[in-house]
XYZ file of C-alpha atoms in Angstrom:
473
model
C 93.079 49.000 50.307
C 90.226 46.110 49.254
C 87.460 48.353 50.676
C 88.191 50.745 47.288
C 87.578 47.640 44.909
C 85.160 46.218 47.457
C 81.417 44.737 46.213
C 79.306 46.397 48.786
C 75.851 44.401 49.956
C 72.720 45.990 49.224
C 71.425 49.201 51.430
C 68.821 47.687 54.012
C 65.034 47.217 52.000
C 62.812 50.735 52.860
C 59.571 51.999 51.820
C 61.684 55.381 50.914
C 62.476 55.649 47.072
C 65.976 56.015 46.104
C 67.343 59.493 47.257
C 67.207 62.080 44.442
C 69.392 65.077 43.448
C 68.381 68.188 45.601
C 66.574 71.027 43.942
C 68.961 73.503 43.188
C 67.245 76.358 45.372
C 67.069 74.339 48.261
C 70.722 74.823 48.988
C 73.038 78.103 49.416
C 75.755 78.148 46.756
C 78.220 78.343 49.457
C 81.236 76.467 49.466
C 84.705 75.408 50.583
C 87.904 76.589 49.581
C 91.751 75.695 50.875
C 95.353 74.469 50.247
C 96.792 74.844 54.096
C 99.575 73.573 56.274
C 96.974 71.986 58.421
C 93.865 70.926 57.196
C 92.659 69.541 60.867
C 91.793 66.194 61.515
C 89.426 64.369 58.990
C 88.644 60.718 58.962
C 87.981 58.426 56.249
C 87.711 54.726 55.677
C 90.733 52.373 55.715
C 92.569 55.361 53.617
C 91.814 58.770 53.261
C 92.280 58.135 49.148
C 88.881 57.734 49.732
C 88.354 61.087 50.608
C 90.528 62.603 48.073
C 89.181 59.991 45.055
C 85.465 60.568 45.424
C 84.227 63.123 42.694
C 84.594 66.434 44.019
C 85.386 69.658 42.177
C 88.730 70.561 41.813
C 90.645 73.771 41.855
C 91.209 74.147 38.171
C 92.074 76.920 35.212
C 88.454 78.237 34.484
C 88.411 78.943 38.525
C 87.185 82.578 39.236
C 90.714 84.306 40.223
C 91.372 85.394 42.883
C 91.002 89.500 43.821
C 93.096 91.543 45.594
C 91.395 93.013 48.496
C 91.698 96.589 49.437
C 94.342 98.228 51.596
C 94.300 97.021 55.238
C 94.120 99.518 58.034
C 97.039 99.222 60.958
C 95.321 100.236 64.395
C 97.299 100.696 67.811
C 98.253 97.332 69.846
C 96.824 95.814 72.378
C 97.938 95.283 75.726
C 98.808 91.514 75.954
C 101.563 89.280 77.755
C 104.488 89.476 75.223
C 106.993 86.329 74.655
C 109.894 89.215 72.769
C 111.483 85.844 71.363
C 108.542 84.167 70.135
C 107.683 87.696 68.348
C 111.583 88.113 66.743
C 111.225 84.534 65.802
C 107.267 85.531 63.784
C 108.900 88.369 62.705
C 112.346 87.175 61.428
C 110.494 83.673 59.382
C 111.141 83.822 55.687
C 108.300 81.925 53.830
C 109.876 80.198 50.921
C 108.039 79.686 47.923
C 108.142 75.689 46.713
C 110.867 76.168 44.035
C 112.895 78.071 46.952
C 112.459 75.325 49.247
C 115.256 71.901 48.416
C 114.545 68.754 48.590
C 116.339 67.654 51.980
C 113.791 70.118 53.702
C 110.621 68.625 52.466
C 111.684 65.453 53.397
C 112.813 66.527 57.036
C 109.726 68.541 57.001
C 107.668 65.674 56.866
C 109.722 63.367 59.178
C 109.263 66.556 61.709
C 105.555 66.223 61.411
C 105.280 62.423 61.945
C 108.169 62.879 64.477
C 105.808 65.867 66.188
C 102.160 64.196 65.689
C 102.240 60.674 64.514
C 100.207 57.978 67.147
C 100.910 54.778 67.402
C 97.780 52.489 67.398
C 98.912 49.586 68.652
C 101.364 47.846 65.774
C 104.265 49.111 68.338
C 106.751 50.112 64.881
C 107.472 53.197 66.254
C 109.334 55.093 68.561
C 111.323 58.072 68.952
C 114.901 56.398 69.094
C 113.622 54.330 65.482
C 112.447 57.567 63.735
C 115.643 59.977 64.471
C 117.591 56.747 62.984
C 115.167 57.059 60.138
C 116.229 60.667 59.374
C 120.059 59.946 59.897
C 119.720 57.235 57.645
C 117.118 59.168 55.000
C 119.415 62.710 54.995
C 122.717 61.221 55.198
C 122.816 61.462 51.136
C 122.028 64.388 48.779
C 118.474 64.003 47.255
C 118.849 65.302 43.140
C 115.187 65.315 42.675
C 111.873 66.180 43.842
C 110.415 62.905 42.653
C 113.460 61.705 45.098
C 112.172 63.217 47.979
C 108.705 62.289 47.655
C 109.583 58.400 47.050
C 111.715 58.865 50.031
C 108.876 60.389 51.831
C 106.507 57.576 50.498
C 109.230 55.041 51.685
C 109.419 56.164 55.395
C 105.661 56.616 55.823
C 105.167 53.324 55.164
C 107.870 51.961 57.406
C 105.671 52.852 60.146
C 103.307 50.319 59.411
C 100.213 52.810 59.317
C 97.590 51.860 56.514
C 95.859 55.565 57.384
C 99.507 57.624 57.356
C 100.090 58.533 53.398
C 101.417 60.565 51.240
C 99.745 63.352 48.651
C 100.895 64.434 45.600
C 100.220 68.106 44.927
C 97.463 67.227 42.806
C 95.996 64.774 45.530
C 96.767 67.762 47.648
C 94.282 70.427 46.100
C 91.591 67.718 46.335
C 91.215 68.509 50.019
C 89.573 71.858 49.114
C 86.485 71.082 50.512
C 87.375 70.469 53.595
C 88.072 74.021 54.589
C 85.253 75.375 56.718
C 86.284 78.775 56.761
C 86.369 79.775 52.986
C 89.393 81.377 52.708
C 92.299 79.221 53.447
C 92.933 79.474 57.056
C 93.058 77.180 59.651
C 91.975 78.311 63.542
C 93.186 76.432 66.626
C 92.568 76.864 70.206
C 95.264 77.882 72.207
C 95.570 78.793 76.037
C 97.671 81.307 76.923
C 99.634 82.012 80.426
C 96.913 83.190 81.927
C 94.298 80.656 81.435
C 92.276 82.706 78.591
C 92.208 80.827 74.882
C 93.185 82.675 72.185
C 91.865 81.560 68.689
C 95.782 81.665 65.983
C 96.108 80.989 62.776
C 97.744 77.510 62.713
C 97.599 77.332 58.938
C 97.297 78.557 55.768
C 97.957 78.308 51.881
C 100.904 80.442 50.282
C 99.067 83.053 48.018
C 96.011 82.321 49.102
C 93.055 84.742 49.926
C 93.982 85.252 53.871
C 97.632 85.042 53.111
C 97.532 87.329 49.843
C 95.441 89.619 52.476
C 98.309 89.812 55.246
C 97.008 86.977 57.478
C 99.792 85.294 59.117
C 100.800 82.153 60.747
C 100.110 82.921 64.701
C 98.202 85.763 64.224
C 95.302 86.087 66.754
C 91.669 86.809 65.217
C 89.575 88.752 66.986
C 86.844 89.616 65.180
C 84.865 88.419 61.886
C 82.512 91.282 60.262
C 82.734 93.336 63.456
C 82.083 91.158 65.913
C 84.137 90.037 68.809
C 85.087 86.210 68.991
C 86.273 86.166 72.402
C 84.386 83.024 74.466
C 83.752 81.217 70.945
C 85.048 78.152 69.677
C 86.945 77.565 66.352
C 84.561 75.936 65.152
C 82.178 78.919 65.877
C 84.373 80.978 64.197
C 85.273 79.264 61.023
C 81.390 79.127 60.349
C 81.227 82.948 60.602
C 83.959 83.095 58.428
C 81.945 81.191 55.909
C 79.905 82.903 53.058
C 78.562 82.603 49.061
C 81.660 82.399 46.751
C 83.255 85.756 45.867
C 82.125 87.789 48.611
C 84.030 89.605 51.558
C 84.903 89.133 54.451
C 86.305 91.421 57.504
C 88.158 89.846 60.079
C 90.118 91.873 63.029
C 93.459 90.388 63.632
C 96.549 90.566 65.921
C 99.918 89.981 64.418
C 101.726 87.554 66.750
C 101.867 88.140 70.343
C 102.168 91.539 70.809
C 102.218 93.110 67.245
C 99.394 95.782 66.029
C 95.719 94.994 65.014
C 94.700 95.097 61.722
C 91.500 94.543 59.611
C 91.562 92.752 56.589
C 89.095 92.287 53.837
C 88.893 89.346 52.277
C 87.314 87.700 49.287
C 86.120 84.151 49.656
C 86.922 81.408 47.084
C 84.646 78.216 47.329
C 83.858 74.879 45.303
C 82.434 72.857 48.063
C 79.079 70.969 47.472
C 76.128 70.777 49.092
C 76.486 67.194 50.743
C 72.981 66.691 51.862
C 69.492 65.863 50.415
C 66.398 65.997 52.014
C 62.540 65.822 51.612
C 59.044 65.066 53.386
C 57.467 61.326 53.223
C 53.686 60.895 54.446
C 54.083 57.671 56.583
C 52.122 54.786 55.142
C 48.183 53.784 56.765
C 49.046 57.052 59.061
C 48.842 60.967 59.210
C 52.098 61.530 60.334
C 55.305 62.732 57.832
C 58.957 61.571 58.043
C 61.834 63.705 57.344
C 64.497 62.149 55.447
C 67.821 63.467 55.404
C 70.650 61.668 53.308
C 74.209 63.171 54.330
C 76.827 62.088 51.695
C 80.175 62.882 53.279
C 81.080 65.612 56.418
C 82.579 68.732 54.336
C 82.690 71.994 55.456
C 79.185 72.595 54.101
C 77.668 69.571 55.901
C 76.742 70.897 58.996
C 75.280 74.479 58.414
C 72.723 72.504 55.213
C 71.776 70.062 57.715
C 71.003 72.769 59.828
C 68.670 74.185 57.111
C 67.213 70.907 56.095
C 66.219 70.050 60.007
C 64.550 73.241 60.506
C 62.624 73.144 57.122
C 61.492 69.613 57.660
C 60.369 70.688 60.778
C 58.608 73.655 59.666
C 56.877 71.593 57.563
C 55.347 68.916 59.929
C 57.764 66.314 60.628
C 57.132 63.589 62.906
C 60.072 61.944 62.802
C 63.297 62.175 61.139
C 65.881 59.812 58.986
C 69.325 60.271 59.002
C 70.609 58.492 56.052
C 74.437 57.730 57.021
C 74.255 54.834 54.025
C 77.892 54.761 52.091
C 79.092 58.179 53.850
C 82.954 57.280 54.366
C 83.728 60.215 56.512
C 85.333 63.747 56.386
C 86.047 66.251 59.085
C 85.956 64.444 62.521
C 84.648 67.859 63.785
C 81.889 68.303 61.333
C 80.790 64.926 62.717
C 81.154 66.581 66.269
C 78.653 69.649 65.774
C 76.659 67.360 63.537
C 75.455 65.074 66.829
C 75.503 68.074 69.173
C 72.693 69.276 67.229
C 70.925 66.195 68.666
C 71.989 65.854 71.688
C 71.318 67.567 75.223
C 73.950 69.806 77.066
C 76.580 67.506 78.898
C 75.861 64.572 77.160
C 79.097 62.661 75.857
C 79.630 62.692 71.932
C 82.854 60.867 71.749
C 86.062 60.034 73.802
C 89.384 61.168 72.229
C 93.090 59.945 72.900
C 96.139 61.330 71.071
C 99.576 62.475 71.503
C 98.870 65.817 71.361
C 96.574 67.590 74.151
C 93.726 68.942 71.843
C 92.884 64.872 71.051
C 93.126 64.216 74.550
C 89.176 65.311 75.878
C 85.953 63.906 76.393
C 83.739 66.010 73.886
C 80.121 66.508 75.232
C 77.231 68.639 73.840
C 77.379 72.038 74.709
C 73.877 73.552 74.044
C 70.125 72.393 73.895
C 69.364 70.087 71.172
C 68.251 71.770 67.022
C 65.328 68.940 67.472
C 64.105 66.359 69.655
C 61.680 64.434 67.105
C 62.839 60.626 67.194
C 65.631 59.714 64.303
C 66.498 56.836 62.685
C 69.924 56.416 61.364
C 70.419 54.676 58.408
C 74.245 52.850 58.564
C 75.553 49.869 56.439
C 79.130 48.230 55.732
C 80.282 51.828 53.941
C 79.084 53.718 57.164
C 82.611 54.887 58.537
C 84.460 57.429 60.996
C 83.222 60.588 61.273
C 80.005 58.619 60.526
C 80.251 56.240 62.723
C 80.552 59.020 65.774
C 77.314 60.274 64.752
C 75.818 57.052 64.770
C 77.338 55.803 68.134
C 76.485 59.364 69.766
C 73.140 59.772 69.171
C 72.683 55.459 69.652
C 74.592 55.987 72.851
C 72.530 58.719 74.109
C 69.067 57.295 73.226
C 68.253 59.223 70.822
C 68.338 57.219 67.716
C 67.458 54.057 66.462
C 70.762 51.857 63.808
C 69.026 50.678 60.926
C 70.574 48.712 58.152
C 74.153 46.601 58.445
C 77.363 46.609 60.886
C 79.442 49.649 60.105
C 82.901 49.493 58.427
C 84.320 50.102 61.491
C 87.171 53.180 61.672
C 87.828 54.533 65.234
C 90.732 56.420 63.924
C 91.326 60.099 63.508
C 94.191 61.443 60.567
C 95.225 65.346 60.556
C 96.696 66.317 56.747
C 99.293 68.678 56.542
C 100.694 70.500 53.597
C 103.886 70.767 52.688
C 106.445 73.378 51.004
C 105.800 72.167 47.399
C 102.524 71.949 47.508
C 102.246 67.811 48.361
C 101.024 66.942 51.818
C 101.327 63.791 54.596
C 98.272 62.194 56.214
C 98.954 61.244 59.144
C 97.035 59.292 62.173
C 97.064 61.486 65.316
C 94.462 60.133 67.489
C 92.017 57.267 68.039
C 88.233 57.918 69.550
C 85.725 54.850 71.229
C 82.074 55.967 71.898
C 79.877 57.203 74.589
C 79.133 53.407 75.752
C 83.530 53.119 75.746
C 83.039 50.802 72.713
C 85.956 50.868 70.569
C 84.706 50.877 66.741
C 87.873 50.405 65.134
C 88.219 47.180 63.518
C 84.583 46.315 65.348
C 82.150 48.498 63.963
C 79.140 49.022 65.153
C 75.410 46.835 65.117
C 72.424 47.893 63.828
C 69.480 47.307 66.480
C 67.560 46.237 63.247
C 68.393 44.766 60.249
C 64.894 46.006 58.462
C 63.038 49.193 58.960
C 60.559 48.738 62.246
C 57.157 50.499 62.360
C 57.348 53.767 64.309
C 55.588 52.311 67.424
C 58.517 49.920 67.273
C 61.344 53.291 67.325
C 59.276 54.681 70.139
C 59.425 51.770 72.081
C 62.891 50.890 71.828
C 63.985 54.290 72.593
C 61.699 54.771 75.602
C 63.361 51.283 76.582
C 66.982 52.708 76.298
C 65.999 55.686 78.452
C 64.723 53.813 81.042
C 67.667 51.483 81.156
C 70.100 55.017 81.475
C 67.875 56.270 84.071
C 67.502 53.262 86.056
């Protein structure tokens, strides 16, 4: 835990002046909104507290509540393959509210989801046999309290010897809110069916909140946002549709479990995400060339769709080059950091290598369309530069399109999931490790700068027509 008390060495010396507060009309006032069973996997440096302690907005009393949308309109089913157990099972689960649910199942809930997710990263503490002793030995007694259970929950997260794998009070909980990057409390995952297709479910979402209030369901199929059809995107693709300016609607076309009928829903977004990015035009010193500089403070839900809008608008306005500051950004959503360097990148080049216990961690994850831009970048990294961060970095470094500027990054090749609970507290737990294009793993290495100072443009040219050459050749 030093890194939170840490004394952090000066950012690398620039020319640039010290990045300022955004203009408030450069940036949408959309946000993020979410309490969910599974947040999806976020990364953060030596602990996600840092995620959770950084100053964020909160989901508080003032908050806008929350309105009832209107009546939702059943339609005929569709033909699909039907699992008739899998549906009596969706349709006979009884969603408890947290004062339903006792304190033996919170704590064998989150044993399940360790038992279920957890990866090992190499301190060999775990294994199967160990952890169903752990729950024998945790559940042979009666737990009186819920302060119990979570001290018990505390006790065997720890045991696994997992700095990353925590525990989160209900309060620590709610801080995850901006995380969400569909805007009202779901969480989409891809999953193939029998016949080879990919359906996009509902793996998760918050009790009472606006999907759920709406009818949304855990395993329901979307199929359409705002009236358009979904099949052949990705999650990711679809959670941005999903995403809007706080307190407006949403339609989205779903299928109750396997088999069950369609229905649209409308849905009113609730947000409190921030903006995490800054940027503005520098002329270059002695030349007539301009520099687009881009500070990214953390990947939230918002971080890649106002990068998005600062790369275009930069380049609109006669950018040369661009500057990716990555200085002191500790993380976030491993996939923001995904979509982030595809917008770089060219189609079929590797972003990142994945390994984890469960198949969607297991992949090599490689740019899928033409690059947003393909000015030369320098990215700005120092000793606070971690995870989802570092990808970025190592991705477009990898690939030859960017220059490292600054210090060695922290060094987190790690990837944590978070998953609520029944009360309202959650578990953070490590589910898979990544190592970069180049098969470098960061963790506990980090990676080097190829300069310590800020080189002259000719200088970034150079190096990265030298890197190219030494793919091609």
């Amino acid at each position: 835990m030093r890194i939170l008390l840490c004394n952090c060495n000066s950012p690398p010396s620039l020319s640039l002046t010290p990045p300022q507060k955004p203009p408030p009309s450069l940036f949408p006032a959309a946000a993020v909104w979410t309490k969910k069973t599974l947040i999806t996997a976020l990364s953060g440096a030596l602990s996600l507290t840092l995620l959770v302690s950084s100053p964020s907005p909160a989901l508080s009393s003032d908050s806008p509540p929350f309105q009832p949308p209107r009546p939702p309109q059943l339609s005929t089913p569709l033909p699909d393959r039907c699992n008739e157990e899998e549906e009596e099972q969706l349709q006979n689960k009884v969603v408890l509210k947290p004062e339903f649910v006792t304190n033996e199942e919170i704590v064998q809930e989150a044993w399940q989801i360790v038992n279920d997710s957890f990866l090992d990263t190499g301190r060999h503490r775990w294994s199967p046999q160990s952890w169903e002793q752990k729950k024998e030995d945790i559940l042979g007694t009666s737990i009186q309290t819920r302060s119990k259970a979570h001290e018990l929950i505390k006790r065997m997260l720890a045991s696994l010897g997992d700095p990353y794998t925590r525990f989160l009070s209900p309060a620590e909980f709610s801080k995850m809110a901006r995380y969400d990057i569909t805007g009202i409390g779901i969480n989409i995952r891809e999953v193939p069916d029998d016949t080879g297709s990919v359906k996009l479910k509902v793996q998760g979402l918050i009790l009472d909140g606006p999907a759920h209030t709406a009818g949304v369901r855990q395993g329901d199929e979307v199929l359409a946002v705002n009236g358009e059809d979904v099949v052949g995107k990705s999650a990711f693709e679809v959670s941005s549709l999903l995403q809007g300016p706080n307190e407006t609607f949403v339609t989205i076309k779903i299928r109750h479990g396997n088999c069950g009928p369609t229905q649209s829903l409308e849905i009113q977004r609730q947000l409190v995400a921030r903006s995490p990015v800054f940027y503005r035009l520098e002329q270059v010193s002695n030349s007539p060339s301009s520099v687009g500089y881009m500070r990214l403070k953390e990947f939230n839900a918002l971080a890649r769709k106002d990068l998005v809008i600062a790369m275009k608008r930069l380049q609109d306005m006669g950018a040369s080059y661009f500057i990716l500051d990555l200085r002191d950004n500790l993380g976030g959503l491993v996939q923001a950091g995904i979509e982030i360097a595809k917008l770089f990148l060219n189609k079929g080049e590797t972003i990142i290598y994945t390994v984890g216990r469960d198949p969607q961690y297991q992949k090599n994850v490689v740019a899928d369309t033409a690059p947003l831009v393909t000015l030369p970048v320098v990215v700005l990294v120092n000793n606070r530069t971690a995870s989802a961060s570092e990808i970025v970095a190592s991705a477009l470094h990898d690939n030859c399109r960017a220059v490292l500027v600054g210090e060695r990054t922290f060094g987190k090749g790690l990837i944590q999931s978070v998953f609520e609970l029944r009360d309202g507290s959650g578990v953070v737990v490590t589910v898979g490790q990544y190592v970069t294009p180049n098969h470098l793993d960061i963790n506990g290495n980090g990676i080097e700068p190829d300069f310590r100072n800020f080189p002259g443009w000719s200088d970034v040219s150079q190096h990265l027509l030298k890197c190219n050459l030494h793919q091609q050749g």
